[in-house]
CSV table of C-alpha atoms in Angstrom, one decimal:
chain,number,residue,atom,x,y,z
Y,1024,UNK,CA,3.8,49.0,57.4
Y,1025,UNK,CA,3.5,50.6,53.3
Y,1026,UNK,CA,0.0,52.1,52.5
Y,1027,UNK,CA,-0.7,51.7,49.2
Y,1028,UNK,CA,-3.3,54.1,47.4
Y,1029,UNK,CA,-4.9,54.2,44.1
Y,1030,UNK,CA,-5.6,56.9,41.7
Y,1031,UNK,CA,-7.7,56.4,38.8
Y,1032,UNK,CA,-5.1,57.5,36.5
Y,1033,UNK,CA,-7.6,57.6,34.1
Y,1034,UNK,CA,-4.8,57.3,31.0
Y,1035,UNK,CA,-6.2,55.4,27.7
Y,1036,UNK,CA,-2.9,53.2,27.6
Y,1037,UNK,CA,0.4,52.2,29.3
Y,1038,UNK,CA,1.9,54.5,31.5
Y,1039,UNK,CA,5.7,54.8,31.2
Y,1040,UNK,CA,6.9,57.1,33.5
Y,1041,UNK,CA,6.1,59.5,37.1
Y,1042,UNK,CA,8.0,62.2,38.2
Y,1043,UNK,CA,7.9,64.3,41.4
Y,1044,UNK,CA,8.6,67.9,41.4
Y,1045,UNK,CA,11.4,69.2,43.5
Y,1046,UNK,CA,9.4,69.6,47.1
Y,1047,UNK,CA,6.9,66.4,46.2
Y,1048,UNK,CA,3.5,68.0,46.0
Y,1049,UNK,CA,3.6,68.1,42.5
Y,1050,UNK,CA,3.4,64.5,40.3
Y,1051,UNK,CA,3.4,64.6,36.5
Y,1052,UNK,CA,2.6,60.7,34.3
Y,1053,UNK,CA,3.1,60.0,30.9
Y,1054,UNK,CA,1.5,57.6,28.4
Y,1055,UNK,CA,1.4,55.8,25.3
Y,1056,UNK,CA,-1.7,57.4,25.0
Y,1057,UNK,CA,0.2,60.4,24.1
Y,1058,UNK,CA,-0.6,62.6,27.1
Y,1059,UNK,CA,1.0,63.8,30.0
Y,1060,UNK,CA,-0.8,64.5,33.1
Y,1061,UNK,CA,-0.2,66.8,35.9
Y,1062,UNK,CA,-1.3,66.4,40.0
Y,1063,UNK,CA,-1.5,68.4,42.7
Y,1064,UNK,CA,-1.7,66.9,46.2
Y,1065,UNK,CA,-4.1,68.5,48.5
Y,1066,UNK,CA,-3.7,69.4,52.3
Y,1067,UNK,CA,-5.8,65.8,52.8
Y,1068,UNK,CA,-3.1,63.7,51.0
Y,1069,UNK,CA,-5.3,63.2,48.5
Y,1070,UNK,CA,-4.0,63.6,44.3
Y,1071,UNK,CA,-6.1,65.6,42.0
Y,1072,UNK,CA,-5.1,66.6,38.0
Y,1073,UNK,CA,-5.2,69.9,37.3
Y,1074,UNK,CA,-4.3,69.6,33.9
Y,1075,UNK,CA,-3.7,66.9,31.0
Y,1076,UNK,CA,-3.0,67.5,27.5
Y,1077,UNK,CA,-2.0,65.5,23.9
Y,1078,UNK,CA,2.0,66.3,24.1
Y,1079,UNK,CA,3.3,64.0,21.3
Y,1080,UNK,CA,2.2,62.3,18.3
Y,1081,UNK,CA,3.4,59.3,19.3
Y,1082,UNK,CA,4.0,57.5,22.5
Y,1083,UNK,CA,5.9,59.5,25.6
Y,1084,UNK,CA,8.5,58.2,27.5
Y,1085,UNK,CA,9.3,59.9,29.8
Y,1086,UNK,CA,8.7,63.4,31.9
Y,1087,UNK,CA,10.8,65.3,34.2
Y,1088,UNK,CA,10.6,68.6,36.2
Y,1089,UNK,CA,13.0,71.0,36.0
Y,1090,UNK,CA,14.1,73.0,39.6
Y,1091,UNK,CA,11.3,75.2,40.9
Y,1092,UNK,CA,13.9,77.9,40.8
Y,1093,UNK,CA,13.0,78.5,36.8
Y,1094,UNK,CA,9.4,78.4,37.5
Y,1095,UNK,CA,6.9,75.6,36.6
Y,1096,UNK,CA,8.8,73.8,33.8
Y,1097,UNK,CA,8.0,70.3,32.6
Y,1098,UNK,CA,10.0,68.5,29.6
Y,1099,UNK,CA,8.7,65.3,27.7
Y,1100,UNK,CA,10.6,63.0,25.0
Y,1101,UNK,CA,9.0,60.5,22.9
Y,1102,UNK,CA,8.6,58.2,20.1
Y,1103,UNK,CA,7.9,61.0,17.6
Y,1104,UNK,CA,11.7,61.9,17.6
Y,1105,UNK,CA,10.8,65.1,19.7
Y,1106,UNK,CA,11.3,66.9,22.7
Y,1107,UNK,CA,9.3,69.4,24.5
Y,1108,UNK,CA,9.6,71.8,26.8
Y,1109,UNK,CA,6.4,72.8,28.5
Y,1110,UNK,CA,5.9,75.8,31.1
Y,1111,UNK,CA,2.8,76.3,33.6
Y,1112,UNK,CA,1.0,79.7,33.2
Y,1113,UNK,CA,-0.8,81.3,35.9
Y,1114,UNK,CA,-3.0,83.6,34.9
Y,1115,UNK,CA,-6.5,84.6,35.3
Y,1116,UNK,CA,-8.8,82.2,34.4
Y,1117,UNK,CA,-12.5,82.7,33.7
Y,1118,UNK,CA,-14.8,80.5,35.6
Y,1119,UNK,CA,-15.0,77.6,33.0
Y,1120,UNK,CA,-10.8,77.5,33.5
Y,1121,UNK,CA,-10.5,77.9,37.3
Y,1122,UNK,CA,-8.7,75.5,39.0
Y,1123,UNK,CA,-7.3,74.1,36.0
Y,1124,UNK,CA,-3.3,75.2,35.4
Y,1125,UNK,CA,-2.5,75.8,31.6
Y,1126,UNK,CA,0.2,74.6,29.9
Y,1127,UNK,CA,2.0,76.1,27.0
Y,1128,UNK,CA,4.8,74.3,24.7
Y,1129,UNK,CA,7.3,76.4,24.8
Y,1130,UNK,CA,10.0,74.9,22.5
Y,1131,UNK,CA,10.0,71.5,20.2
Y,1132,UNK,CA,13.8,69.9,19.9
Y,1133,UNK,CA,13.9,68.2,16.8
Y,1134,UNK,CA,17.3,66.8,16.2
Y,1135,UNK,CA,16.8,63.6,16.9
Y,1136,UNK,CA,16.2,61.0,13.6
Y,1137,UNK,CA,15.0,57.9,16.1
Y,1138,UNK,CA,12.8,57.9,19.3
Y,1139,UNK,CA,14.0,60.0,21.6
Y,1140,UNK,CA,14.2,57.9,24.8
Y,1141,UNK,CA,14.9,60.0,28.2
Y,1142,UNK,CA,15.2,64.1,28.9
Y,1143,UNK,CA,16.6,65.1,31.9
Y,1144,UNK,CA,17.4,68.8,33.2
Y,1145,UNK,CA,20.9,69.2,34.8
Y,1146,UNK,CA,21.3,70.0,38.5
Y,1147,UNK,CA,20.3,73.7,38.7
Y,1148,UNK,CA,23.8,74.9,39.8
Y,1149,UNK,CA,24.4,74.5,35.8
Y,1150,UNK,CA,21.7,76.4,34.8
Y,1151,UNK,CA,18.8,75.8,32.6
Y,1152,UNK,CA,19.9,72.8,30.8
Y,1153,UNK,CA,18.5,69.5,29.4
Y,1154,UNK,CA,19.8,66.3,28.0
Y,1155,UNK,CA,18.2,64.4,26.1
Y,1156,UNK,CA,19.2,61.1,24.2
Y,1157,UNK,CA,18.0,59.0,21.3
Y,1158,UNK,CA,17.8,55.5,20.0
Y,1159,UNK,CA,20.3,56.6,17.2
Y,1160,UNK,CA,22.7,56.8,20.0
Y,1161,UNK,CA,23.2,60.3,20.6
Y,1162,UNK,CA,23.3,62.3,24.0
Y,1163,UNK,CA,22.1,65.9,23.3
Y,1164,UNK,CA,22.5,68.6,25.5
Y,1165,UNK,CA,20.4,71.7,25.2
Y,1166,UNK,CA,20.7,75.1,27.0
Y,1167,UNK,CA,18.6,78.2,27.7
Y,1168,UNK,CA,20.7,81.0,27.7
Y,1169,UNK,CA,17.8,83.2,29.0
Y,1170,UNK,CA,15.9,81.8,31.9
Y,1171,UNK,CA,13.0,84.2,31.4
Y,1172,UNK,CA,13.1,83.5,27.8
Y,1173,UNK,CA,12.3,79.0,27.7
Y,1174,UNK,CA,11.2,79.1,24.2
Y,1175,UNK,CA,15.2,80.2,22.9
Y,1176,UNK,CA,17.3,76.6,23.7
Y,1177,UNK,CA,20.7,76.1,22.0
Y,1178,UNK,CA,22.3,72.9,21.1
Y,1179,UNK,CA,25.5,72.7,23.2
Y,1180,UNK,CA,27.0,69.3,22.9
Y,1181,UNK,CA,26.3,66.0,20.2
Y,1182,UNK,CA,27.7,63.5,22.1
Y,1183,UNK,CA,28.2,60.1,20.0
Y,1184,UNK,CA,27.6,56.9,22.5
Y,1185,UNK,CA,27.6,54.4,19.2
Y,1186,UNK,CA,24.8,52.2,21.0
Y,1187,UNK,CA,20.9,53.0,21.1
Y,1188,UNK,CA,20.4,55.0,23.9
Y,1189,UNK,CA,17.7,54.4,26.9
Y,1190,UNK,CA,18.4,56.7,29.6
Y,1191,UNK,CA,20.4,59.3,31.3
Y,1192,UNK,CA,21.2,60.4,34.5
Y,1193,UNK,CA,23.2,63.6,35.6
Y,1194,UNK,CA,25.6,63.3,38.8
Y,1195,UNK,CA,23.8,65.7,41.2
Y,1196,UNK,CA,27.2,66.8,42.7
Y,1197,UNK,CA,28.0,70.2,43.2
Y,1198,UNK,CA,31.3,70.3,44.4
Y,1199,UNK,CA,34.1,72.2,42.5
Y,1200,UNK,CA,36.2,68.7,42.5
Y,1201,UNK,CA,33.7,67.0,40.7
Y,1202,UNK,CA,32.9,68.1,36.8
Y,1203,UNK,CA,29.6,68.0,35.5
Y,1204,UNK,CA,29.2,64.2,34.4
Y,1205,UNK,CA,26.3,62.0,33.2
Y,1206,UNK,CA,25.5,58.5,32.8
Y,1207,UNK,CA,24.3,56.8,29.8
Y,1208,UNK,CA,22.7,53.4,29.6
Y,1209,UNK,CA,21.5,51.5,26.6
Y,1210,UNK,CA,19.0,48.5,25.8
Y,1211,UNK,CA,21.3,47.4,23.1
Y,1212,UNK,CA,20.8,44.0,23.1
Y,1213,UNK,CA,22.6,42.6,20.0
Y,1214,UNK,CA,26.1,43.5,21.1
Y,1215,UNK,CA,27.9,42.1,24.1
Y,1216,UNK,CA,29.8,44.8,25.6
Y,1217,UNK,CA,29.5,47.1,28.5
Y,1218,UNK,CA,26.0,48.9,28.3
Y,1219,UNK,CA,27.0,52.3,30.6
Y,1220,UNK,CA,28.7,54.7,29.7
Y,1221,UNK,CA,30.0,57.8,32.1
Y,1222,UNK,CA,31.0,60.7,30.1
Y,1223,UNK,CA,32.6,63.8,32.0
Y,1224,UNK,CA,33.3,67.3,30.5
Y,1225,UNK,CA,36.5,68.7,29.9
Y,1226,UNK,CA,36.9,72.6,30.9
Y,1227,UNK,CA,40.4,72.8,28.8
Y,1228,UNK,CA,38.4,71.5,25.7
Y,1229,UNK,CA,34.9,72.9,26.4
Y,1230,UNK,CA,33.3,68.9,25.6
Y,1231,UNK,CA,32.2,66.0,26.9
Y,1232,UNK,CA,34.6,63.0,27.1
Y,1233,UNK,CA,33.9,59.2,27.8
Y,1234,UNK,CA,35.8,58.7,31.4
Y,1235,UNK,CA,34.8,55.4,31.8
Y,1236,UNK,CA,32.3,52.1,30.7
Y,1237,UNK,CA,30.8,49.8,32.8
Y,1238,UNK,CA,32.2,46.5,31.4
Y,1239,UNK,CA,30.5,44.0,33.5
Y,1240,UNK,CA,27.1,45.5,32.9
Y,1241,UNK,CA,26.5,43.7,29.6
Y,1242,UNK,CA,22.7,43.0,29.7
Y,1243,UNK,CA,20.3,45.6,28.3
Y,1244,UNK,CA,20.0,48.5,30.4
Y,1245,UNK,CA,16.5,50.3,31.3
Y,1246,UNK,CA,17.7,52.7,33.6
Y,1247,UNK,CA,20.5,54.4,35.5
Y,1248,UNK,CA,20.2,57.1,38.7
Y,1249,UNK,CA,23.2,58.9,40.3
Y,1250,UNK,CA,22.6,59.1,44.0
Y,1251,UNK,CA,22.6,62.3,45.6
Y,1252,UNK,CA,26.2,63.8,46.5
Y,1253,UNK,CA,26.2,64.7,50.4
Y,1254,UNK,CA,29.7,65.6,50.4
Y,1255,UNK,CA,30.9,62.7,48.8
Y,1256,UNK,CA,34.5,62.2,47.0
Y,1257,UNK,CA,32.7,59.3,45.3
Y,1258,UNK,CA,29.8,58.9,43.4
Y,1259,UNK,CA,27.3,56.1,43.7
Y,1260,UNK,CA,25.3,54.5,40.8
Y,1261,UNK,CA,22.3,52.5,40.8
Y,1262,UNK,CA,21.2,50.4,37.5
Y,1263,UNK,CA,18.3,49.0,36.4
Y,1264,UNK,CA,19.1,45.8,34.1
Y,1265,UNK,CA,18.2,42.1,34.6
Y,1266,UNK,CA,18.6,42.8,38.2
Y,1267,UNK,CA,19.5,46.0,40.4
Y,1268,UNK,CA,23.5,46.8,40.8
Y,1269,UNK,CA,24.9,49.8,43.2
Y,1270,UNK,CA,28.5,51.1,42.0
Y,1271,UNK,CA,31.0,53.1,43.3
Y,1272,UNK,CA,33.3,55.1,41.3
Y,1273,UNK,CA,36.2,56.3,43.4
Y,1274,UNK,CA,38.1,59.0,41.1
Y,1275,UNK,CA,41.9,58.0,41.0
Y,1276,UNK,CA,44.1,61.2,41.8
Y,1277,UNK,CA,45.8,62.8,38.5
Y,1278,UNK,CA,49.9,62.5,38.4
Y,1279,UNK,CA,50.2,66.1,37.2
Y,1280,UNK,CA,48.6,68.9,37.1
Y,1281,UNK,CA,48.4,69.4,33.6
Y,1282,UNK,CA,47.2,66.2,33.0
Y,1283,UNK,CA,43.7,67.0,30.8
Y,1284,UNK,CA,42.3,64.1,29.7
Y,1285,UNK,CA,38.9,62.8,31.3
Y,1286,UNK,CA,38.9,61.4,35.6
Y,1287,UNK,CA,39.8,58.1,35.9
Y,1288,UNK,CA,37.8,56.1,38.0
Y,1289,UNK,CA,38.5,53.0,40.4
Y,1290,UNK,CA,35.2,50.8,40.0
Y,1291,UNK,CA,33.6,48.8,42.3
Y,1292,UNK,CA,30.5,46.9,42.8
Y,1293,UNK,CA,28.4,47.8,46.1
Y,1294,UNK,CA,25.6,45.5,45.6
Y,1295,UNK,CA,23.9,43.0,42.7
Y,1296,UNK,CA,19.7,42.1,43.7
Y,1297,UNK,CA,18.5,39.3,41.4
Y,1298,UNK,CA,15.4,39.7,43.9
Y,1299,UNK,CA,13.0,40.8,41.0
Y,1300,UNK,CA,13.9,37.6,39.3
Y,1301,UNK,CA,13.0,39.4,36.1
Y,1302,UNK,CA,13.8,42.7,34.4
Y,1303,UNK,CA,14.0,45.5,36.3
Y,1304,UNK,CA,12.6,48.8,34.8
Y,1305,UNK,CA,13.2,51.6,37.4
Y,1306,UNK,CA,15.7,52.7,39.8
Y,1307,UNK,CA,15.1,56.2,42.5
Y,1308,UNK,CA,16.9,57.6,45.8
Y,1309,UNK,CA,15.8,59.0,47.8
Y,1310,UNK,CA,17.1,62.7,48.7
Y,1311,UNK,CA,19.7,61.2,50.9
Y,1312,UNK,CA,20.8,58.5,49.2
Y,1313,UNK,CA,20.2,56.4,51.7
Y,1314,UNK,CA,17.2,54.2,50.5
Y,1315,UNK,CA,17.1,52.9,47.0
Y,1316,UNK,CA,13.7,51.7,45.4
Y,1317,UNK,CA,13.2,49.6,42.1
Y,1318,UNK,CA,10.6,48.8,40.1
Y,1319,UNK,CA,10.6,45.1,38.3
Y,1320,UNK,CA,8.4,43.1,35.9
Y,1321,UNK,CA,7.5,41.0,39.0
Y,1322,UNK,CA,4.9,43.7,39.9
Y,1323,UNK,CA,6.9,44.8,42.9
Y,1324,UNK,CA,8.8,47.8,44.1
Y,1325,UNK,CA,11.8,46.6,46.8
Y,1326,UNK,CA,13.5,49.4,48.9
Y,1327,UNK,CA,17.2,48.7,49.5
Y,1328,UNK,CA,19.3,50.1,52.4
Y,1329,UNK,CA,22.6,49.7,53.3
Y,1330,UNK,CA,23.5,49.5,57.0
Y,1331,UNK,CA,27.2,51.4,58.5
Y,1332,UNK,CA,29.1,48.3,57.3
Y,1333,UNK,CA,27.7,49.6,53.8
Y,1334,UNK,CA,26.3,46.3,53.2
Y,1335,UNK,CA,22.8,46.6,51.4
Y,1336,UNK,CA,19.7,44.5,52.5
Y,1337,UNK,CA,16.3,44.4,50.6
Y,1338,UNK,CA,14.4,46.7,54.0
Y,1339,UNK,CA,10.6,46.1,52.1
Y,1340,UNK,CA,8.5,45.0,49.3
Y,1341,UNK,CA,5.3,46.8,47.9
Y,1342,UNK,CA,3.4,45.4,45.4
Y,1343,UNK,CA,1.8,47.3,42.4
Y,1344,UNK,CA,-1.5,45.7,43.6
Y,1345,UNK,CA,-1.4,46.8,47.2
Y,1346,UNK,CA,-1.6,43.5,48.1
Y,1347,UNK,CA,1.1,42.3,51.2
Y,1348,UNK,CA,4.0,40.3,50.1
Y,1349,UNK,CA,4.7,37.5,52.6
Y,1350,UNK,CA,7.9,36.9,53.7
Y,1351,UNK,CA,9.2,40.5,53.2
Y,1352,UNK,CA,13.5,40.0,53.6
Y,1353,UNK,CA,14.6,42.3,56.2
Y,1354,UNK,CA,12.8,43.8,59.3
Y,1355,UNK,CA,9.0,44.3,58.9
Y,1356,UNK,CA,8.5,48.5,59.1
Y,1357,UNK,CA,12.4,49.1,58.6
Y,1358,UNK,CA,11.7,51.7,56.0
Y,1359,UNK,CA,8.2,53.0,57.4
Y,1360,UNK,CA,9.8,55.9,58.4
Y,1361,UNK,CA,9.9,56.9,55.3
Y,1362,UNK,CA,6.8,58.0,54.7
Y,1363,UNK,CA,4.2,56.8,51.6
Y,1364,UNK,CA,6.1,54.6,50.0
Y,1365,UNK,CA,4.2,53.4,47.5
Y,1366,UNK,CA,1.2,54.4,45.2
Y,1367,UNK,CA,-0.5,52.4,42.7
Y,1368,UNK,CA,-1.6,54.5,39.4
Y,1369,UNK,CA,-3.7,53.2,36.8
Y,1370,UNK,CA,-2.3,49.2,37.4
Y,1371,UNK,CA,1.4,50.4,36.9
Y,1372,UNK,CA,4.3,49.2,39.3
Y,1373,UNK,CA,5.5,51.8,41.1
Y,1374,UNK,CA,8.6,52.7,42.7
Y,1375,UNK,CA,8.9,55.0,45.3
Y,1376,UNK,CA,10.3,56.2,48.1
Y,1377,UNK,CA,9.8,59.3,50.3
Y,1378,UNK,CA,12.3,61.2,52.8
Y,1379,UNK,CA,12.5,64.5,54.4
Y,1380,UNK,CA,9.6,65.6,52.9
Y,1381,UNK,CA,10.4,64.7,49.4
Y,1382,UNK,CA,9.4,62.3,46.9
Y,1383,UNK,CA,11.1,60.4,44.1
Y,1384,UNK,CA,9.2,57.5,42.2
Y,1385,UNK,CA,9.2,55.8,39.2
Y,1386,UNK,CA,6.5,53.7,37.4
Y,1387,UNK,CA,6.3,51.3,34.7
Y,1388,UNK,CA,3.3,49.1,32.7
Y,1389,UNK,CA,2.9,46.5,35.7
């Protein structure tokens, strides 16, 4: 049994994106209207904003957190070509202030000529860095050499992926056997030919390198999400196109030692949902990789899980209007252990799903 719950949102247009902080108390949304709001959730369960400000001058994609471990840091990209990093100051406030977090902009990354389309921080055993990418096709990765310093970030890497660009998503892992690696996925849809792209980073030449492309995903992509790496010698993929697909990479084992050119990787399809029977906008694990939720233009979020045969079976369905969805594939309740699993905000599909404590979701104009 899935309880949805509303929150008046109270955004003045489409809201494009949700993001959890690291623990799952903390939610930040996104909007055309050119805002981005934060919320705290009280000891009741209950969602309250404690802060929302004009980010952009034009519409905002997307916002992410970055790892409590460098404080209170939020980053936004948008159609105004720009990136922002924003950091949460707790001070003393006066009475007119109290209760209400400020937010200060502590750098603008302006090297983007086109929208910039998704940001996302690395996994925190890299440090303080970001990657953005752009509708001119360009992965850009950003770092902050100082922690304690977030308005000094470098450019560390242009990365040329030759199609527009729609999102990104780092591989979590952070075992010594895996180099840092991100996915790319664009929404190209004039050409016909594979729409991810997995680029790797070479320690021998200090840059990223294309290790592989997803040739069978040919449709326009509107999101890709790494699952979490629990001691894994594979990685798993999830992708949001005209339906939801799972991949496995399997890196291949080098000949020689001094073989330096980017991991090879033996690819295989897990799973293909055409459930949505439309596009689909948003996929999210959960922390251990064992539940996968997507959002679709159908108005509904499915949660996906695969049993020990690692075959993967639709487990529920929420819809963005909190409404039940009859005939529900799979077991009634088979994922209610996992918590609040769905949350309608401001008439916007969500995709969630909730485990161990923390949350993950993803929302998108319903």
């Amino acid at each position: 049994m899935f309880v949805a719950r509303s929150i008046a949102a109270d955004h003045k247009d489409l809201i494009h994106d949700v993001s959890y902080d690291f623990h799952g108390r903390r939610m930040a949304t996104c909007s055309s209207d050119q805002s981005v709001k934060v919320w705290d959730k009280s000891d009741d369960g209950e969602w309250h904003c404690t802060a929302s400000w004009k980010t952009h001058s034009g519409s905002v994609w997307r916002v992410t957190w970055a790892h409590p471990e460098f404080g209170q840091v939020l980053a936004s990209c948008s159609f105004d070509r720009t990136a922002a990093v924003w950091e949460e100051i707790v001070g003393e406030s006066n009475d007119k202030q109290r209760g209400l977090s400020h937010w200060i902009k502590r750098t603008t990354l302006v090297d983007s000529r086109t929208s910039v389309t998704d940001v996302k921080f690395a996994p925190k055993h890299m440090g303080l860095m970001l990657a953005t990418c752009s509708a001119d096709g360009v992965v850009r990765i950003y770092e902050a050499p100082d922690v304690m310093n977030l308005s000094q970030w470098s450019l560390q890497h242009e990365i040329s992926c030759k199609l527009s660009c729609s999102c990104i998503s780092w591989n979590p892992s952070s075992s010594r056997a895996h180099p840092p690696m991100f996915a790319v996925g664009s929404d190209d849809n004039v050409t016909y030919t594979g729409k991810v792209q997995i680029f790797e980073y070479n320690e021998n030449t200090r840059k990223y390198a294309k290790a592989e492309t997803l040739m069978t995903v040919t449709d326009p992509v509107h999101d890709v999400a790494f699952a979490p790496n629990l001691g894994r010698s594979f990685h798993v993929l999830a992708i949001a196109t005209k339906d939801v697909r799972i991949f496995k990479l399997v890196p291949l084992r080098r000949e020689t030692a001094t073989t330096s050119g980017p991991t090879k990787f033996e690819v295989q399809v897990m799973a293909q949902f055409d459930n949505h029977n439309s596009q689909v906008w948003r996929v999210s694990w959960n922390i251990t990789s064992t539940l996968l939720a997507s959002s679709g233009d159908d108005g509904c979020v499915r949660l996906w899980k695969a049993n020990y045969m690692d075959n993967w079976k639709c487990t529920g369905i929420l819809r963005g209007d909190g409404t039940p969805v009859n005939g529900t594939s799979g077991q009634p309740g088979a994922a209610s252990a996992m918590g609040t699993s769905g949350t309608l905000v401001s008439q916007a599909a969500v995709a969630g799903a909730v485990s161990a404590g923390r949350a993950k979701a993803q929302l998108m104009p319903g």
